[in-house]
C-alpha positions as CSV (number, residue, x, y, z in Angstrom):
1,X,0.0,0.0,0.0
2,X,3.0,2.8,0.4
3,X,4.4,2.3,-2.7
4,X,2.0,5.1,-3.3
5,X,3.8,7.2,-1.2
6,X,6.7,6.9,-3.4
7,X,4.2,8.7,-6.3
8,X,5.1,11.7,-4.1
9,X,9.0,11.3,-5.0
10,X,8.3,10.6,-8.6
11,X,6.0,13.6,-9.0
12,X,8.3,15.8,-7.8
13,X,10.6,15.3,-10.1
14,X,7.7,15.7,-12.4
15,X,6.9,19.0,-11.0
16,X,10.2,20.7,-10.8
17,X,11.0,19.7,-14.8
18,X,7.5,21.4,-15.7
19,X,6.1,17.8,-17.1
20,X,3.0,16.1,-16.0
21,X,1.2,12.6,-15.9
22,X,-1.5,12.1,-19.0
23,X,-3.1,9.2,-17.3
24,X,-2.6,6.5,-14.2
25,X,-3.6,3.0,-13.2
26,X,-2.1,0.4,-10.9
27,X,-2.6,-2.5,-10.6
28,X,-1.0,-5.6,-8.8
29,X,1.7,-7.6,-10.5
30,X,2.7,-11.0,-11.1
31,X,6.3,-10.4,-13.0
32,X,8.0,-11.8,-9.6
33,X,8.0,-15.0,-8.5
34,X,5.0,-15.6,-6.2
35,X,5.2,-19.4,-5.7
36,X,7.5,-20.6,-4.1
37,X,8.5,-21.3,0.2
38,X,12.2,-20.3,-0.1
39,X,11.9,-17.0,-2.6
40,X,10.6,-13.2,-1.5
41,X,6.6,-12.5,-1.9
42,X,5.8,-9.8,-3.1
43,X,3.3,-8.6,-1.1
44,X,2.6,-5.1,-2.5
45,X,1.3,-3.2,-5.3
46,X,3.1,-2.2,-8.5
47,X,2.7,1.1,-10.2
48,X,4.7,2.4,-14.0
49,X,5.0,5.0,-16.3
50,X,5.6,4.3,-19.4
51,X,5.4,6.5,-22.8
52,X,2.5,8.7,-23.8
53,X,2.6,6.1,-27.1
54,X,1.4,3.0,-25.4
55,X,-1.8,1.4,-25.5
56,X,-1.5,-0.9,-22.1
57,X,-4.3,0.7,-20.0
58,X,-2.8,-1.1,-17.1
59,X,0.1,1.2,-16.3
60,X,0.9,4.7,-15.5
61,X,1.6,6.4,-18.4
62,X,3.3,10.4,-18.4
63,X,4.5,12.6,-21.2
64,X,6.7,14.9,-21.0
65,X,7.2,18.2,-22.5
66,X,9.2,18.9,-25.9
67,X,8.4,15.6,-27.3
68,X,11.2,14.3,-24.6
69,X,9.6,10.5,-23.2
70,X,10.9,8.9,-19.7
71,X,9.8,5.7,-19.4
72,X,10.2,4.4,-15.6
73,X,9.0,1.7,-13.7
74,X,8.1,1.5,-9.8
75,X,7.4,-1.6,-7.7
76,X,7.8,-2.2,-4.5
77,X,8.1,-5.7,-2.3
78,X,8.4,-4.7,1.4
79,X,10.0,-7.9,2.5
80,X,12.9,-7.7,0.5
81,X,14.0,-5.2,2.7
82,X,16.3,-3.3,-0.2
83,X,15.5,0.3,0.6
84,X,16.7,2.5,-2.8
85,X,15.5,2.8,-6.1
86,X,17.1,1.1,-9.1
87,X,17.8,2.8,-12.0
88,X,18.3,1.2,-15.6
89,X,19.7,2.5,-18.6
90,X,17.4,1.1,-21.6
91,X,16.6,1.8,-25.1
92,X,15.8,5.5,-27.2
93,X,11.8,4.9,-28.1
94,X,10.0,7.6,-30.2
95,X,13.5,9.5,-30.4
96,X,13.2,10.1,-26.6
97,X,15.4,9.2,-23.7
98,X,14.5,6.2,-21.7
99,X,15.3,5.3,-18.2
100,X,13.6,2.4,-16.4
101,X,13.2,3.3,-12.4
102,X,12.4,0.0,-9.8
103,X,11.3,1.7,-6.9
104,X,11.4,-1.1,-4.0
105,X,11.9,0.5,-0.1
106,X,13.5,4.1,0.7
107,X,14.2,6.5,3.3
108,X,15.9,9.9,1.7
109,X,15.6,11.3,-1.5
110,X,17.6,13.6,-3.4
111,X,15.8,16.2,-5.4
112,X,18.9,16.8,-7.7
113,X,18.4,13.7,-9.9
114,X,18.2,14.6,-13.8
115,X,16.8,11.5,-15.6
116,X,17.9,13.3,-19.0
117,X,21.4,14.0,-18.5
118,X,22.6,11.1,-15.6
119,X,25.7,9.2,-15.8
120,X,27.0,6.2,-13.6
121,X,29.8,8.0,-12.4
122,X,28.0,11.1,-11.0
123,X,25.8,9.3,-8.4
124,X,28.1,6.3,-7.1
125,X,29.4,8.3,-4.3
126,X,25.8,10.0,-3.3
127,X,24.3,6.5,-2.9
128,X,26.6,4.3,-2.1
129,X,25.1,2.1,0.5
130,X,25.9,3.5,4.4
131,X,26.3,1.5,8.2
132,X,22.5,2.1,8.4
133,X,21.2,0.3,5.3
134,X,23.0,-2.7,5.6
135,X,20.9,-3.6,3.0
136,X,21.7,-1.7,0.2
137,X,24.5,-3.9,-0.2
138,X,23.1,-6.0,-3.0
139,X,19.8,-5.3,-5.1
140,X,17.7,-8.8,-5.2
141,X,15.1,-9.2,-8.3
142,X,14.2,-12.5,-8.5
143,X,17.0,-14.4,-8.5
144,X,19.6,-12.7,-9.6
145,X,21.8,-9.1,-8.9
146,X,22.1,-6.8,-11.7
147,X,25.4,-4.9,-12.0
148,X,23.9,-2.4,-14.0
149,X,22.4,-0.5,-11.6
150,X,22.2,3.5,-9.4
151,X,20.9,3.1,-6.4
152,X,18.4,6.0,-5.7
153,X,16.9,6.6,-1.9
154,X,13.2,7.7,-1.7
155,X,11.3,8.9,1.3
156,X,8.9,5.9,2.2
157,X,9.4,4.8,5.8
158,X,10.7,1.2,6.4
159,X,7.3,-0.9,7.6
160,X,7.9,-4.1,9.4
161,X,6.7,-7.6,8.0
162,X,3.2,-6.9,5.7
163,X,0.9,-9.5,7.2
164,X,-1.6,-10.6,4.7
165,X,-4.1,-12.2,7.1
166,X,-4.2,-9.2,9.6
167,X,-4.9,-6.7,6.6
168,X,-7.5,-9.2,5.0
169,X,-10.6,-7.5,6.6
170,X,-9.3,-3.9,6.9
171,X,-12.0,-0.9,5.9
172,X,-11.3,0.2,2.5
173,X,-13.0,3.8,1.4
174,X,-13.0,4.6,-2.8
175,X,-13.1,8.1,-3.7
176,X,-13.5,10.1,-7.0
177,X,-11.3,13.3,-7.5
178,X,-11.6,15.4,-10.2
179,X,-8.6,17.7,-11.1
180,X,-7.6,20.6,-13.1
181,X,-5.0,19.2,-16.1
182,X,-1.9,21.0,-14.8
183,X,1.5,20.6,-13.9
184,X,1.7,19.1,-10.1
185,X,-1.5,18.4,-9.7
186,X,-1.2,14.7,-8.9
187,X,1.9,15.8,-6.3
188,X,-0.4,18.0,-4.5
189,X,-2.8,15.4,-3.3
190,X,-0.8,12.9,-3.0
191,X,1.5,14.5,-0.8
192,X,-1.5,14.6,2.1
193,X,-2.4,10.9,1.8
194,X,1.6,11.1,3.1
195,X,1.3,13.7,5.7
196,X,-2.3,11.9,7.2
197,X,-0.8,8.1,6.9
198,X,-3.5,6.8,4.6
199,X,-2.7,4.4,3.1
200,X,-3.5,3.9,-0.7
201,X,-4.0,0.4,-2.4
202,X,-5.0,1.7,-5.9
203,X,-5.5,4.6,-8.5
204,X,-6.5,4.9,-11.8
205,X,-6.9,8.0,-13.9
206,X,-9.0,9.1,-16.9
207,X,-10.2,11.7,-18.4
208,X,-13.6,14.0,-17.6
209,X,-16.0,13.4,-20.1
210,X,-16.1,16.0,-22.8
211,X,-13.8,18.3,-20.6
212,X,-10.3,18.3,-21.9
213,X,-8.8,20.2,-19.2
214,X,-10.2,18.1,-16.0
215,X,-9.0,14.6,-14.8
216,X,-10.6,12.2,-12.6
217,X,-9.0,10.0,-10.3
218,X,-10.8,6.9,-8.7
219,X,-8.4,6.2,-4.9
220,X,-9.0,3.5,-2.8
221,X,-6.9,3.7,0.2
222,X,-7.3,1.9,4.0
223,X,-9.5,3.0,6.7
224,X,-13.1,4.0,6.9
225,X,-15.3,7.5,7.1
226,X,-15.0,8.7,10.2
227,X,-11.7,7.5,11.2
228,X,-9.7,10.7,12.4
229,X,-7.0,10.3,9.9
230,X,-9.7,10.1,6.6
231,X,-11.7,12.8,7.8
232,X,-8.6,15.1,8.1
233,X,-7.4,14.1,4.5
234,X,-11.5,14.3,2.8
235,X,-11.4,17.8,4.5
236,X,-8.3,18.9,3.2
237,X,-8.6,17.2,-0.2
238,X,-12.0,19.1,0.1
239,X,-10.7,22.6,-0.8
240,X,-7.8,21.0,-3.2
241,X,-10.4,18.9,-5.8
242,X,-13.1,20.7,-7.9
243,X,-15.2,17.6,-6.8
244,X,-14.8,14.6,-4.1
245,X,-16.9,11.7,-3.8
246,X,-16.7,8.9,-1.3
247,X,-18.0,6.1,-3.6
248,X,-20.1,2.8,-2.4
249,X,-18.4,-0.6,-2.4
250,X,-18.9,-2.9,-5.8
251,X,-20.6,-5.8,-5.0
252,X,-19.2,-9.0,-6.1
253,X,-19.5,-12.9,-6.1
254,X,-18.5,-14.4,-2.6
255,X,-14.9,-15.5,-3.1
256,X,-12.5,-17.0,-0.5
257,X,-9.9,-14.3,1.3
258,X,-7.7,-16.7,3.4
259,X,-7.2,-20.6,2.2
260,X,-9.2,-21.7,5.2
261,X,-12.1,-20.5,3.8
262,X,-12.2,-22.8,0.6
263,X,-13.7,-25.0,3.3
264,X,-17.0,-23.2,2.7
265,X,-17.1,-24.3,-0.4
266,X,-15.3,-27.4,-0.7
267,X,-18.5,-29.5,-0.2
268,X,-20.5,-26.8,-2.3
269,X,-20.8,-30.3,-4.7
270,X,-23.1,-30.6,-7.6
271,X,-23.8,-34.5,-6.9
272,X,-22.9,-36.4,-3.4
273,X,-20.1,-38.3,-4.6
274,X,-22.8,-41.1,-4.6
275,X,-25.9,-39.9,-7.1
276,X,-24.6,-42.4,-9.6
277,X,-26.4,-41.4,-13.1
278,X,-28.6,-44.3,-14.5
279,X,-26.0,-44.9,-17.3
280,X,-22.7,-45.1,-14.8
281,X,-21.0,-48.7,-14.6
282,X,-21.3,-48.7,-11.2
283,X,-25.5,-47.6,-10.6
284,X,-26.5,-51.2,-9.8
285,X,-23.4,-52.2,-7.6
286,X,-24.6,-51.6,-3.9
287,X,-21.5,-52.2,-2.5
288,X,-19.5,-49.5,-4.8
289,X,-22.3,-46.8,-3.9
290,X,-21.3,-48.3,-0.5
291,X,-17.5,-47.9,-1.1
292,X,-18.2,-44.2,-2.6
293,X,-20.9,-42.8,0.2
294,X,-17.8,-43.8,2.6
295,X,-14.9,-41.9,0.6
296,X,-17.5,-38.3,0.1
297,X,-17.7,-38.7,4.0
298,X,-14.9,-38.6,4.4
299,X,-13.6,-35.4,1.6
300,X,-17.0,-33.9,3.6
301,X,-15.4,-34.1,7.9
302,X,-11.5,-32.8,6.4
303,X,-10.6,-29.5,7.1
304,X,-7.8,-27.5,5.4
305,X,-4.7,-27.6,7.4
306,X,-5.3,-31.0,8.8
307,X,-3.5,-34.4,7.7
308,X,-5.1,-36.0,4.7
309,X,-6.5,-39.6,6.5
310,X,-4.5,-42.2,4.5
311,X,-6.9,-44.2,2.5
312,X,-7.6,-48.3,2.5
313,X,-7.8,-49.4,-1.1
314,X,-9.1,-52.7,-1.7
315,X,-7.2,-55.6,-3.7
316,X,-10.4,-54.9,-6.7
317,X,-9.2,-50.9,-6.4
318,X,-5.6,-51.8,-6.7
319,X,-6.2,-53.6,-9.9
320,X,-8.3,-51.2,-11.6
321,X,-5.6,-48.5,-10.7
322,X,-2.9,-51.3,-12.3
323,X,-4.8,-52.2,-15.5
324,X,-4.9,-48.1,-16.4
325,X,-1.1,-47.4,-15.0
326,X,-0.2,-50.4,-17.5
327,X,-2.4,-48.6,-20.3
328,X,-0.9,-45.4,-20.3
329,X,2.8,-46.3,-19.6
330,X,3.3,-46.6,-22.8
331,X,1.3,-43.6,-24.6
332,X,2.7,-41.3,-21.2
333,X,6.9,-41.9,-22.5
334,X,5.8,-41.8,-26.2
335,X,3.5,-38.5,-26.1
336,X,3.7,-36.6,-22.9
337,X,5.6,-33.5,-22.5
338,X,8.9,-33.0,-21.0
339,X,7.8,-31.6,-17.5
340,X,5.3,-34.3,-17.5
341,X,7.7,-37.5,-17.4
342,X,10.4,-35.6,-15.4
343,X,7.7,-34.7,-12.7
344,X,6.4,-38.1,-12.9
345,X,9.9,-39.7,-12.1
346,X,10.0,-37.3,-9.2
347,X,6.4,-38.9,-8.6
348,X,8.0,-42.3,-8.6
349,X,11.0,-41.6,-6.4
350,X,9.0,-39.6,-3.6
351,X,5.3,-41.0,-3.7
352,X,5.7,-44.1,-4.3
353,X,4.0,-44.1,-7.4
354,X,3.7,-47.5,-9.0
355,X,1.4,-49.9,-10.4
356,X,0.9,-51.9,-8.0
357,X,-0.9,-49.6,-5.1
358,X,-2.6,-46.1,-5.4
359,X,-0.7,-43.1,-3.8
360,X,-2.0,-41.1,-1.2
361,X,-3.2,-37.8,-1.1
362,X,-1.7,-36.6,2.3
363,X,2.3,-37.9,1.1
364,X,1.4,-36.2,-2.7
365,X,0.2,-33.1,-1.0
366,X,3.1,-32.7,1.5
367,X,5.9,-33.2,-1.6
368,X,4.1,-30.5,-3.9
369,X,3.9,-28.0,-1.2
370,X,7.7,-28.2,-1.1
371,X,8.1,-28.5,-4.6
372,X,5.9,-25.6,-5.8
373,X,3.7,-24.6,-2.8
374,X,0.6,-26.7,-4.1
375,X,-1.2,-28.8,-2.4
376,X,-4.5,-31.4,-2.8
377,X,-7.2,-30.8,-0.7
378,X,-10.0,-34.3,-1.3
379,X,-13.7,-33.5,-2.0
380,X,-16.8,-35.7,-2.2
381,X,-17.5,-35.0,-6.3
382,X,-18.0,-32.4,-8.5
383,X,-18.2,-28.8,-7.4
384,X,-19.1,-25.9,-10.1
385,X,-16.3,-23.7,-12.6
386,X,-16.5,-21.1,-10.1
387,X,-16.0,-23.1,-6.8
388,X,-13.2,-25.1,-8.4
389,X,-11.4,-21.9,-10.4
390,X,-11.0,-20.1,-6.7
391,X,-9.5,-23.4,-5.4
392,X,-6.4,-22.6,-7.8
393,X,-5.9,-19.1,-6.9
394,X,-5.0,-20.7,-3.4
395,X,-2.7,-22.6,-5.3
396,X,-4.8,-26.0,-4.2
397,X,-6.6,-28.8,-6.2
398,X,-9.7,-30.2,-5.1
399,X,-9.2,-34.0,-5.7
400,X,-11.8,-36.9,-6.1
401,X,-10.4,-40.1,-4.1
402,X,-12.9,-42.6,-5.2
403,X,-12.0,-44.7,-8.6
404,X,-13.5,-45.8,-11.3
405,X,-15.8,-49.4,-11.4
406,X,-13.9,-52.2,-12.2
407,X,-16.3,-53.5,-14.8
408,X,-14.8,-50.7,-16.8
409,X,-11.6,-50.2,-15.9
410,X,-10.8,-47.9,-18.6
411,X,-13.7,-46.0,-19.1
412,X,-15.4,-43.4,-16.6
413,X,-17.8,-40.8,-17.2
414,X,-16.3,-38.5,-14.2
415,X,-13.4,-37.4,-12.9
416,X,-11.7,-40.2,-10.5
417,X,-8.5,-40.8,-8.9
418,X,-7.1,-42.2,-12.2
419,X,-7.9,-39.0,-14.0
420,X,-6.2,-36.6,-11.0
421,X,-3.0,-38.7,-9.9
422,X,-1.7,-39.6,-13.8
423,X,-3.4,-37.1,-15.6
424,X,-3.0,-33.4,-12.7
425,X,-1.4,-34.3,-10.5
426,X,2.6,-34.7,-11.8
427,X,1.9,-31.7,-13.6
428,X,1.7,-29.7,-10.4
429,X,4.9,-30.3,-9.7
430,X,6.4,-28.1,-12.2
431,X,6.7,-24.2,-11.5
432,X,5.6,-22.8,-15.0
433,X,2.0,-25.2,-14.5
434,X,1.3,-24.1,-11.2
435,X,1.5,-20.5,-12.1
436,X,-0.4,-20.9,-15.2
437,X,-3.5,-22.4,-13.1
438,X,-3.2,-20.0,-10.7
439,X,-3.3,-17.0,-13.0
440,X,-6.7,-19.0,-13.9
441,X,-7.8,-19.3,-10.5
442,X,-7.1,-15.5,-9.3
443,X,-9.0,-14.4,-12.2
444,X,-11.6,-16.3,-11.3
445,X,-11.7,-14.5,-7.7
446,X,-15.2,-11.8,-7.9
447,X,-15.5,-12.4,-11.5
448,X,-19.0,-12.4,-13.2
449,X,-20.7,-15.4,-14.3
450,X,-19.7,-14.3,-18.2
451,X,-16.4,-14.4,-16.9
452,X,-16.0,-17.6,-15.0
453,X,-17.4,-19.6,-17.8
454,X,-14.5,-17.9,-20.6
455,X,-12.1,-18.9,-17.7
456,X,-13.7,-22.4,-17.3
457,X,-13.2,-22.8,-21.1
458,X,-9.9,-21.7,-21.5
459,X,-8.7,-24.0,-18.2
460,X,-10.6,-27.3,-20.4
461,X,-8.9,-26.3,-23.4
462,X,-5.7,-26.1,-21.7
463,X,-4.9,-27.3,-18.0
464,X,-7.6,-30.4,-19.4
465,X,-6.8,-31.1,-22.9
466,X,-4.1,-28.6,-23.7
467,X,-0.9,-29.6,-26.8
468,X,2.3,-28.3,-26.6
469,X,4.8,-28.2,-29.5
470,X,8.2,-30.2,-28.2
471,X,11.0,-31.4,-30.7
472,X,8.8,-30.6,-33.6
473,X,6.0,-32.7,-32.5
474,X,2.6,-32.2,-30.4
475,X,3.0,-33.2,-26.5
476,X,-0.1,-33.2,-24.0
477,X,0.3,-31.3,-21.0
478,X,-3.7,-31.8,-20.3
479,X,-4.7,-34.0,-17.3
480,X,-7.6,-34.8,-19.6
481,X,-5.1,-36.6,-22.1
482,X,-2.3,-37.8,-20.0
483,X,-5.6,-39.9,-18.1
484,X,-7.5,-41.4,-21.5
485,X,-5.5,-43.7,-23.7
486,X,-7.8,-43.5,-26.4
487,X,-7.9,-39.5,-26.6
488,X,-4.1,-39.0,-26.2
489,X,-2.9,-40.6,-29.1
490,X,-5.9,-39.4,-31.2
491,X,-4.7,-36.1,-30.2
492,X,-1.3,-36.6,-30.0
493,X,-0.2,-38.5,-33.5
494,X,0.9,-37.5,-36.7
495,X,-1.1,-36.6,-39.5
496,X,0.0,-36.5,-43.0
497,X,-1.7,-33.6,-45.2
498,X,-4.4,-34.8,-46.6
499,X,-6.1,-36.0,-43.4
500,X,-8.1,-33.0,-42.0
501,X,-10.5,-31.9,-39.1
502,X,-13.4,-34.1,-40.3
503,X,-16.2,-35.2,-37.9
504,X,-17.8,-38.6,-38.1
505,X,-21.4,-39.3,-39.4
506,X,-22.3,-40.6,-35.3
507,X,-21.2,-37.2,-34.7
508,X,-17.5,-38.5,-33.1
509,X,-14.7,-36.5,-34.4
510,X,-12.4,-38.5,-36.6
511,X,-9.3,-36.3,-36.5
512,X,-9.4,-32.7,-34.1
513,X,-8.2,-29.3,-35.7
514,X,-5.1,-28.2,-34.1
515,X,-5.5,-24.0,-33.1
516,X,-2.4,-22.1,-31.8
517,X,-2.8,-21.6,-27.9
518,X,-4.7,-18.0,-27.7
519,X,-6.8,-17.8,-24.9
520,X,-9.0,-15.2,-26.3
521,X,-10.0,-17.6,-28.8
522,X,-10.3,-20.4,-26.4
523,X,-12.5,-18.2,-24.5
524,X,-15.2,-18.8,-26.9
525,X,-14.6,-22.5,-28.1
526,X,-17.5,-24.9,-26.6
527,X,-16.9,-28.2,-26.0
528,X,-18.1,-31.5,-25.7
529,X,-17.7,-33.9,-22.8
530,X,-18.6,-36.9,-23.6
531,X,-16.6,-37.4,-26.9
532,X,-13.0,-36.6,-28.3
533,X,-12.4,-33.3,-28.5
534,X,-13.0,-31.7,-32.2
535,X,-10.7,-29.0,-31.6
536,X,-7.0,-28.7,-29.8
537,X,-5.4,-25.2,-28.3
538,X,-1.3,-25.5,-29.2
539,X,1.3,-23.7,-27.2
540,X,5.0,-23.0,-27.9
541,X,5.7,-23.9,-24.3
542,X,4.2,-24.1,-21.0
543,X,6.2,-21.1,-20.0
544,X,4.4,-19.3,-23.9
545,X,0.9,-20.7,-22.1
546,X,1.8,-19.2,-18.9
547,X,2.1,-15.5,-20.5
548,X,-0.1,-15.6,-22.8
549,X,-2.8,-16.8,-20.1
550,X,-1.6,-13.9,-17.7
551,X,-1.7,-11.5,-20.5
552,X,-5.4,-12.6,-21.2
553,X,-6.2,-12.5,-17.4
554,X,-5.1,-8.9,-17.1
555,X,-7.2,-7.5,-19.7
556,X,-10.4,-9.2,-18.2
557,X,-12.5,-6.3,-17.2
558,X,-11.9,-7.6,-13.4
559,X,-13.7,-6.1,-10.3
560,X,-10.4,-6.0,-8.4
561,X,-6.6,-7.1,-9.1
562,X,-5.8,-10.2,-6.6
563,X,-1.9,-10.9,-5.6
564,X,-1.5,-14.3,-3.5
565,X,0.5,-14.3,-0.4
566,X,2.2,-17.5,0.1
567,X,3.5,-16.4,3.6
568,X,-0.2,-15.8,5.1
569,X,-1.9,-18.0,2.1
570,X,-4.5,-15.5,1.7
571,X,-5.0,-13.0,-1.1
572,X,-4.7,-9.3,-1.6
573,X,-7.3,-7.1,-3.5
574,X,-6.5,-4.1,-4.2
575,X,-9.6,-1.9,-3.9
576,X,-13.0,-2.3,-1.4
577,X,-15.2,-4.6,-2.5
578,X,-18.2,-6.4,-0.6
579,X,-18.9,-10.3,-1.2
580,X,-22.3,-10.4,-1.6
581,X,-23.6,-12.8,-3.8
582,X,-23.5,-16.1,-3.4
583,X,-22.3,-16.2,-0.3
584,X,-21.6,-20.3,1.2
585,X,-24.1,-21.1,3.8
586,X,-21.8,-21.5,6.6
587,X,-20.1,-18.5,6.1
């Protein structure tokens, strides 16, 4: 929330060279890594300026005057505990002098910088680190050090450890300022939020509506009307805005804050784990309705945070498990990707993965969270796009433990522990997977119901029964292909040119069309679910899915930005919003 205090630093500079700001938004960024136990969270906001030129609406943008452009970029991550900025020499763009400015933690700052005209050699001796920041020593992004680099101090105050959880339920007030278009403008507002320690999550800018002269400026910061501190800085802001509104809170789909509360709607499922249709394998068998009531009791009494109870397979359950392992062995080494069969030799080595018993949950869960922070968390059956999507923002998987009937051991109309454990769950031991089904899952967070079902379809045609193009040839990454022997070689094989997307005269697809991975586009693609798949989303890599998905994600017209906090497991939104509809029972 104080890297808007560092707006103050930036604007002055603004100020005194006589250039001003053309538009603003923030917006909470994922460029860091976010994931993982033994790496820096980034727990904060990030805010950028970039060219007058450039179309991305989700930065600050400023222009300055004489057709001179500074491009600079600000973020902060306040346990990281670096306290200058960092200051980049980059590229000319539009003929204009670029300079790219990472603003983490501060505590001075010198009003003599001139972004035109610095060299190197000018500044080493101003900034070079002192006894009291120890810290300054060495300039952590990521994980590496970058040599290239002028320290800067800025006048934020050093804040001790940002607890996610304890700021989860803090008041949030929006307001609307409108301002004159002039030079300082921004600086002399922002300087009070400073002066009356409010602290500001995030602001956007645009211009008054057939007034080219005014600007209007939507703030949300923390605290509520009628704390002493917001009424000081409403009053004073008052007599600086030509108009100030305190705006209501949007109203939004319930969506989890902390990871406990995925509990609420864990059992939120669409059957009982035991409402066998009429057509399932399994409707006449009373003692596998039996067997399944049992296992959904069990999903239903866990609690996140508690120990997964290990699970009694029976000798019938053990060989349905081996007559698929033996299936897919095969198809898996011939046409799965690379981070598939290197995660599933991991698999092997550390959870006892085999043919010859089914893994548990509880030692698969405890080896992902220390691999890539994910974890399993069992439920009874089913649970709807919206409930499951959230789930991955939390970086969990909700996970089935019952299995398929034995009568068909190679065939099941629903997800089952076949399906999560060959065809998920290896894949959630890579990095690049994890993140791209989170950026899925934190999208998913307040969305609309127009939105949830785009994201649904773009996690089917990806995280389900997405391609990826390895060594020249097409490799499944989808849990939806890595479980079905049938579908992965259908999807996976090679095709010589005459054969094209045809579909059968039963209606059964007889060879798929192939698309290049664009989420947009996958968006929009229905699908079926009860035959092969007619059409196939491609991506370069997992790490080309990853941005592209996150690209796609940021551009969704979202009620809020969310950041996860691995440290607290609980998410950060970025402006006040109140969970209203839909709201779990319990709750």
């Amino acid at each position: 929330g104080r890297a808007f205090n560092e707006m103050a630093a930036g604007s002055r500079w603004l100020t005194k060279n006589n250039k001003k700001f053309c538009s603003v938004r923030t917006r909470i960024d994922h460029d860091a890594p976010i994931h993982s136990t033994n790496l820096p969270q980034p727990q904060l906001p990030i805010f950028r300026f970039l060219p007058k030129t450039t179309t991305t609406m989700t930065m600050i943008m400023m222009h300055a005057r004489g057709g001179r452009l500074a491009k600079l970029n600000a973020s902060i991550s306040n346990n990281l505990n670096p306290t200058r900025w960092q200051i980049h020499r980059d590229k000319n763009v539009a003929g204009g002098i670029v300079n790219d400015i990472s603003a983490l933690r501060f505590s001075t700052s010198p009003d003599y910088l001139n972004y035109e005209t610095w060299h190197r050699s000018n500044y080493e001796d101003a900034v070079r680190p002192s006894s009291k920041h120890p810290s300054d020593h060495a300039v952590v992004n990521g994980s590496r050090n970058d040599s290239n680099v002028i320290p800067w101090r800025s006048s934020a105050t050093a804040n001790s450890h940002y607890d996610g959880r304890a700021l989860l339920e803090l008041p949030r007030t929006s307001v609307l300022m409108e301002l004159s278009d002039r030079v300082g403008a921004l600086h002399d507002v922002l300087k009070y939020y400073w002066k009356y320690d409010v602290n500001i999550t995030r602001i956007e800018s645009r211009p008054v509506q057939n007034n080219s002269t005014k600007f209007d400026f939507f703030v949300d910061f923390h605290g509520k009307v009628g704390d002493p501190n917001v009424n000081a800085l409403l009053n004073t802001l008052k007599g600086m805005t030509d108009k100030l509104l305190v705006l209501d809170e949007k109203e939004v789909h319930w969506f989890p804050r902390h990871i406990s509360e995925l509990d609420l709607i864990a059992n939120r499922t669409l059957d009982a784990g035991t409402d066998l249709q009429a057509d399932h394998p399994g409707f006449k068998d009373a003692e596998y309705r039996k067997r399944r009531a049992h296992l959904a009791q069990v999903a239903l009494q866990y609690r996140i945070g508690q120990d997964i109870p290990l699970t009694e397979y029976s000798a019938a359950e053990v060989e349905t498990w081996g007559v698929v392992w033996d299936k897919m062995e095969y198809l898996l080494e011939k046409y799965a990707c690379k981070e598939y069969k290197k995660s599933m030799n991991l698999m092997k080595k550390h959870c006892d993965y085999n043919r010859n018993e089914i893994p548990q949950l509880s030692s698969i869960s405890s080896f992902l969270q220390l691999q890539t922070n994910f974890r399993l968390r069992p439920v009874a059956g089913l649970i709807s796009s919206r409930d499951f999507l959230n789930g991955l923002a939390f970086r969990t998987f909700f996970c089935t433990q019952y299995i398929r009937h034995p009568s068909m051991p190679l065939y099941t109309p629903e997800p089952d522990i076949c399906h999560e454990l060959l065809g998920h769950v290896p894949m959630f031991a890579d990095r690049d997977f994890c993140d791209f089904s989170q950026e899925i899952g934190l999208a998913s967070l307040g969305a609309s119901e127009e939105d949830v079902l785009k994201l649904a379809r773009c996690y089917w045609h990806s995280v389900e029964f997405g391609l990826c193009r390895e060594d020249g040839k097409n490799k499944a990454y989808g849990a939806g292909l890595l479980s079905s022997f049938g579908e992965l070689e259908y999807a996976c094989k090679e095709r010589g040119p005459d054969e094209v997307p045809s579909i059968g005269e039963d209606g059964t697809p007889t060879c798929p069309e192939i698309k290049p991975w664009d989420p947009a586009v996958a968006a929009a693609q229905d699908f079926p679910i009860t035959t092969y798949q007619p059409v196939y989303f491609l991506a370069e890599s997992l790490q080309d899915a990853k941005v592209k998905m996150r690209k796609y994600c940021e551009d969704l017209p979202r009620p809020f930005f969310a950041l996860y906090n691995a440290q607290t497991e609980s998410v950060h939104i970025d402006r006040p919003v109140r969970r209203c509809v839909g709201v779990p029972e319990s709750s």
